[in-house]
Short mmCIF file of C-alpha atoms in Angstrom, two decimals:
data_model
loop_
_atom_site.label_atom_id
_atom_site.label_comp_id
_atom_site.label_asym_id
_atom_site.label_seq_id
_atom_site.Cartn_x
_atom_site.Cartn_y
_atom_site.Cartn_z
CA MET A 1213 0.00 0.00 0.00
CA TYR A 1214 1.20 3.49 -0.84
CA GLU A 1215 1.51 6.14 1.81
CA PHE A 1216 1.28 9.64 0.44
CA ARG A 1217 2.85 12.50 2.34
CA GLU A 1218 3.01 15.28 -0.22
CA PRO A 1219 -0.05 17.54 -0.35
CA THR A 1220 0.18 17.67 -4.16
CA GLU A 1221 -0.10 13.87 -4.41
CA ILE A 1222 -3.12 13.79 -2.12
CA LYS A 1223 -4.80 16.61 -4.02
CA LEU A 1224 -4.23 14.72 -7.28
CA ILE A 1225 -5.88 11.66 -5.79
CA ILE A 1226 -8.88 13.77 -4.76
CA LEU A 1227 -9.08 15.20 -8.29
CA TYR A 1228 -8.84 11.65 -9.66
CA ILE A 1229 -11.73 10.46 -7.48
CA ILE A 1230 -13.94 13.41 -8.41
CA LYS A 1231 -13.17 13.06 -12.13
CA ASN A 1232 -13.71 9.31 -12.27
CA TYR A 1233 -16.93 9.27 -10.28
CA ASP A 1234 -18.51 10.44 -13.57
CA GLU A 1235 -21.07 12.70 -11.90
CA PRO A 1236 -21.01 15.37 -9.22
CA ILE A 1237 -20.01 13.71 -5.96
CA HIS A 1238 -20.80 14.78 -2.42
CA ASN A 1239 -18.34 14.97 0.43
CA GLY A 1240 -19.45 11.71 2.04
CA GLN A 1241 -18.87 9.82 -1.20
CA ILE A 1242 -15.42 11.35 -1.69
CA THR A 1243 -14.58 10.50 1.91
CA ASP A 1244 -15.82 6.90 1.62
CA VAL A 1245 -13.78 6.22 -1.51
CA PHE A 1246 -10.69 8.07 -0.30
CA MET A 1247 -10.63 6.68 3.21
CA SER A 1248 -11.10 3.09 2.05
CA HIS A 1249 -7.43 3.28 1.01
CA ALA A 1250 -6.19 5.15 4.09
CA PHE A 1251 -3.93 7.41 2.02
CA VAL A 1252 -4.01 10.04 4.78
CA ASP A 1253 -6.20 10.86 7.74
CA TYR A 1254 -9.71 12.29 7.37
CA PHE A 1255 -8.84 15.82 8.51
CA SER A 1256 -5.95 16.16 6.08
CA MET A 1257 -8.15 14.94 3.23
CA GLN A 1258 -10.83 17.53 4.12
CA GLN A 1259 -8.20 20.27 4.32
CA TYR A 1260 -6.85 19.37 0.87
CA LEU A 1261 -10.35 19.19 -0.61
CA ASN A 1262 -11.07 22.68 0.74
CA GLU A 1263 -7.79 23.93 -0.72
CA LEU A 1264 -8.78 22.54 -4.13
CA VAL A 1265 -12.04 24.49 -3.86
CA ASP A 1266 -10.19 27.65 -2.75
CA CYS A 1267 -7.82 27.32 -5.73
CA ARG A 1268 -10.86 26.86 -8.00
CA LEU A 1269 -9.73 23.47 -9.26
CA VAL A 1270 -12.92 22.01 -7.82
CA GLU A 1271 -16.32 23.69 -7.89
CA ILE A 1272 -19.35 23.16 -5.70
CA GLU A 1273 -22.98 22.82 -6.68
CA ARG A 1274 -25.57 22.87 -3.90
CA ARG A 1275 -28.63 20.61 -4.11
CA ASP A 1276 -31.00 20.47 -1.16
CA GLU A 1277 -28.33 21.68 1.27
CA VAL A 1278 -25.84 19.05 0.03
CA ARG A 1279 -22.60 20.20 -1.56
CA TYR A 1280 -21.67 18.30 -4.72
CA TYR A 1281 -18.14 18.58 -6.10
CA PHE A 1282 -16.98 18.54 -9.70
CA LEU A 1283 -13.84 19.60 -11.53
CA SER A 1284 -13.67 23.12 -12.89
CA GLU A 1285 -12.11 23.78 -16.28
CA ILE A 1286 -8.82 24.52 -14.51
CA GLY A 1287 -9.20 21.31 -12.52
CA GLU A 1288 -9.76 19.34 -15.72
CA ASP A 1289 -6.53 20.79 -17.14
CA ALA A 1290 -4.59 19.94 -13.97
CA TYR A 1291 -6.05 16.44 -14.04
CA ARG A 1292 -4.94 15.86 -17.64
CA HIS A 1293 -1.43 17.23 -17.08
CA PHE A 1294 -0.62 15.49 -13.81
CA ILE A 1295 -2.65 12.28 -13.78
CA ASN A 1296 0.37 10.14 -14.57
CA GLN A 1297 2.02 11.21 -11.33
CA ILE A 1298 -0.37 8.88 -9.51
CA PRO A 1299 0.99 5.32 -9.81
CA ARG A 1300 -1.06 3.17 -12.18
CA THR A 1301 -1.76 0.56 -9.49
CA VAL A 1302 -3.19 3.26 -7.21
CA ARG A 1303 -5.39 4.58 -10.02
CA GLU A 1304 -6.65 1.06 -10.72
CA LYS A 1305 -7.45 0.47 -7.04
CA ILE A 1306 -9.36 3.75 -6.86
CA LEU A 1307 -11.36 2.91 -9.99
CA LEU A 1308 -12.26 -0.50 -8.56
CA THR A 1309 -13.29 1.15 -5.30
CA ILE A 1310 -15.48 3.68 -7.13
CA ARG A 1311 -17.18 0.91 -9.14
CA ALA A 1312 -17.77 -1.19 -6.03
CA TYR A 1313 -19.06 1.83 -4.10
CA LYS A 1314 -21.50 2.81 -6.86
CA LYS A 1315 -22.66 -0.81 -7.20
CA LYS A 1316 -23.25 -0.99 -3.45
CA LEU A 1317 -25.36 2.18 -3.62
CA GLN A 1318 -27.30 0.84 -6.57
CA ASP A 1319 -27.81 -2.56 -4.95
CA ALA A 1320 -29.19 -0.85 -1.85
CA MET A 1321 -32.00 0.42 -4.04
CA ASP A 1322 -34.61 -1.76 -5.62
CA VAL A 1323 -34.63 -0.74 -9.28
CA THR A 1324 -37.19 -2.11 -11.70
CA ALA A 1325 -37.98 -1.35 -15.33
CA ASP A 1326 -40.37 -3.19 -17.57
CA TYR A 1327 -42.33 -2.56 -20.73
CA LYS A 1328 -45.50 -3.96 -22.25
CA PRO A 1329 -47.43 -3.40 -25.46
CA ILE A 1330 -50.45 -1.09 -25.30
CA ASN A 1331 -51.41 -1.54 -28.93
CA GLU A 1332 -49.60 -2.13 -32.22
CA LEU A 1333 -47.96 1.30 -32.13
CA GLU A 1334 -47.31 1.96 -28.44
CA TYR A 1335 -45.47 0.43 -25.52
CA ALA A 1336 -45.75 1.42 -21.89
CA ILE A 1337 -42.60 1.66 -19.80
CA ASP A 1338 -42.88 1.34 -16.01
CA CYS A 1339 -39.76 2.25 -14.05
CA ALA A 1340 -39.32 2.50 -10.30
CA VAL A 1341 -36.68 3.06 -7.67
CA LYS A 1342 -37.42 2.02 -4.11
CA ASP A 1343 -35.25 2.25 -1.04
CA GLY A 1344 -36.28 -0.12 1.72
CA GLY A 1345 -39.68 -0.49 0.10
CA PHE A 1346 -40.24 3.28 0.05
CA PRO A 1347 -40.80 4.58 -3.51
CA LEU A 1348 -38.25 7.23 -4.47
CA LEU A 1349 -39.32 7.41 -8.11
CA GLU A 1350 -42.13 5.85 -10.12
CA LEU A 1351 -42.30 6.67 -13.79
CA ARG A 1352 -44.62 5.59 -16.61
CA MET A 1353 -43.91 6.60 -20.18
CA PHE A 1354 -45.15 5.61 -23.58
CA THR A 1355 -42.99 4.92 -26.62
CA GLY A 1356 -43.63 4.20 -30.26
CA SER A 1357 -41.59 1.04 -30.58
CA LYS A 1358 -40.54 -2.06 -28.70
CA GLU A 1359 -36.86 -1.26 -29.36
CA THR A 1360 -37.19 2.19 -27.80
CA ALA A 1361 -39.01 0.74 -24.79
CA ARG A 1362 -36.37 -1.96 -24.33
CA GLU A 1363 -33.48 0.54 -24.60
CA ALA A 1364 -35.15 2.97 -22.17
CA CYS A 1365 -35.62 0.20 -19.59
CA LYS A 1366 -32.03 -0.93 -20.01
CA ARG A 1367 -30.63 2.57 -19.54
CA PHE A 1368 -32.87 3.24 -16.55
CA CYS A 1369 -31.56 0.12 -14.80
CA GLU A 1370 -27.94 1.03 -15.62
CA ALA A 1371 -28.11 4.49 -14.07
CA PRO A 1372 -31.26 5.18 -12.04
CA GLN A 1373 -29.44 7.84 -10.01
CA LYS A 1374 -28.72 9.83 -13.19
CA VAL A 1375 -32.35 9.59 -14.30
CA TYR A 1376 -33.55 10.70 -10.86
CA ALA A 1377 -31.06 13.59 -10.75
CA ALA A 1378 -31.90 14.70 -14.30
CA LEU A 1379 -35.64 14.67 -13.68
CA LEU A 1380 -35.22 16.53 -10.42
CA GLN A 1381 -33.00 19.11 -12.10
CA ILE A 1382 -35.57 19.63 -14.88
CA LEU A 1383 -38.27 20.16 -12.28
CA ILE A 1384 -36.13 22.56 -10.27
CA ASP A 1385 -35.05 24.48 -13.38
CA GLY A 1386 -38.68 24.75 -14.41
CA GLU A 1387 -39.52 26.26 -11.03
CA THR A 1388 -36.59 28.67 -11.33
CA GLU A 1389 -37.72 29.71 -14.81
CA LYS A 1390 -41.28 30.26 -13.54
CA ASN A 1391 -39.98 32.42 -10.68
CA ASN A 1392 -37.78 34.40 -13.08
CA ASP A 1393 -40.74 34.95 -15.43
CA ALA A 1394 -42.91 36.15 -12.53
CA THR A 1395 -40.17 38.51 -11.37
CA GLN A 1396 -39.73 39.95 -14.87
CA ASN A 1397 -43.50 40.42 -15.27
CA HIS A 1398 -43.67 42.46 -12.06
CA ALA A 1399 -40.73 44.67 -13.03
#
């Protein structure tokens, strides 16, 4: 196991985790992945994460009082230029940890997706995400072909978190647009 002492190495590992999570990642997720390898202690990791934010290599997006982290344009450049400074075996271990972590999160949810014909031209898609039996998302859509229905079900099962986040973002953006329109009408 590698022991990292240099702040730059630790910051690169944090950038690597954020980049390879493939979606904005919250602090608890970064911590879980990072600490599973015990590269440094928790407090040092948090300090270096905050420094990355202060240097604008990492940006924050707030959703329901939760801070999600993603690489800024500058962070993406730093990632590309310095990624090879992290030993390949460490990068591989981190990627395996991220995959296992995401699978564990997905397995904790009960995800279902099915389709059935309505008539010769339409198929109904029923998708759901439940956590401990509690429905987090239930979605019914209609498509014009069996192939489209099958592909939609497949993609829903592959990434239900992305579907949930995208739908929520659309709903939130719609509310923001409505509030902006109302504000402009009163001006």
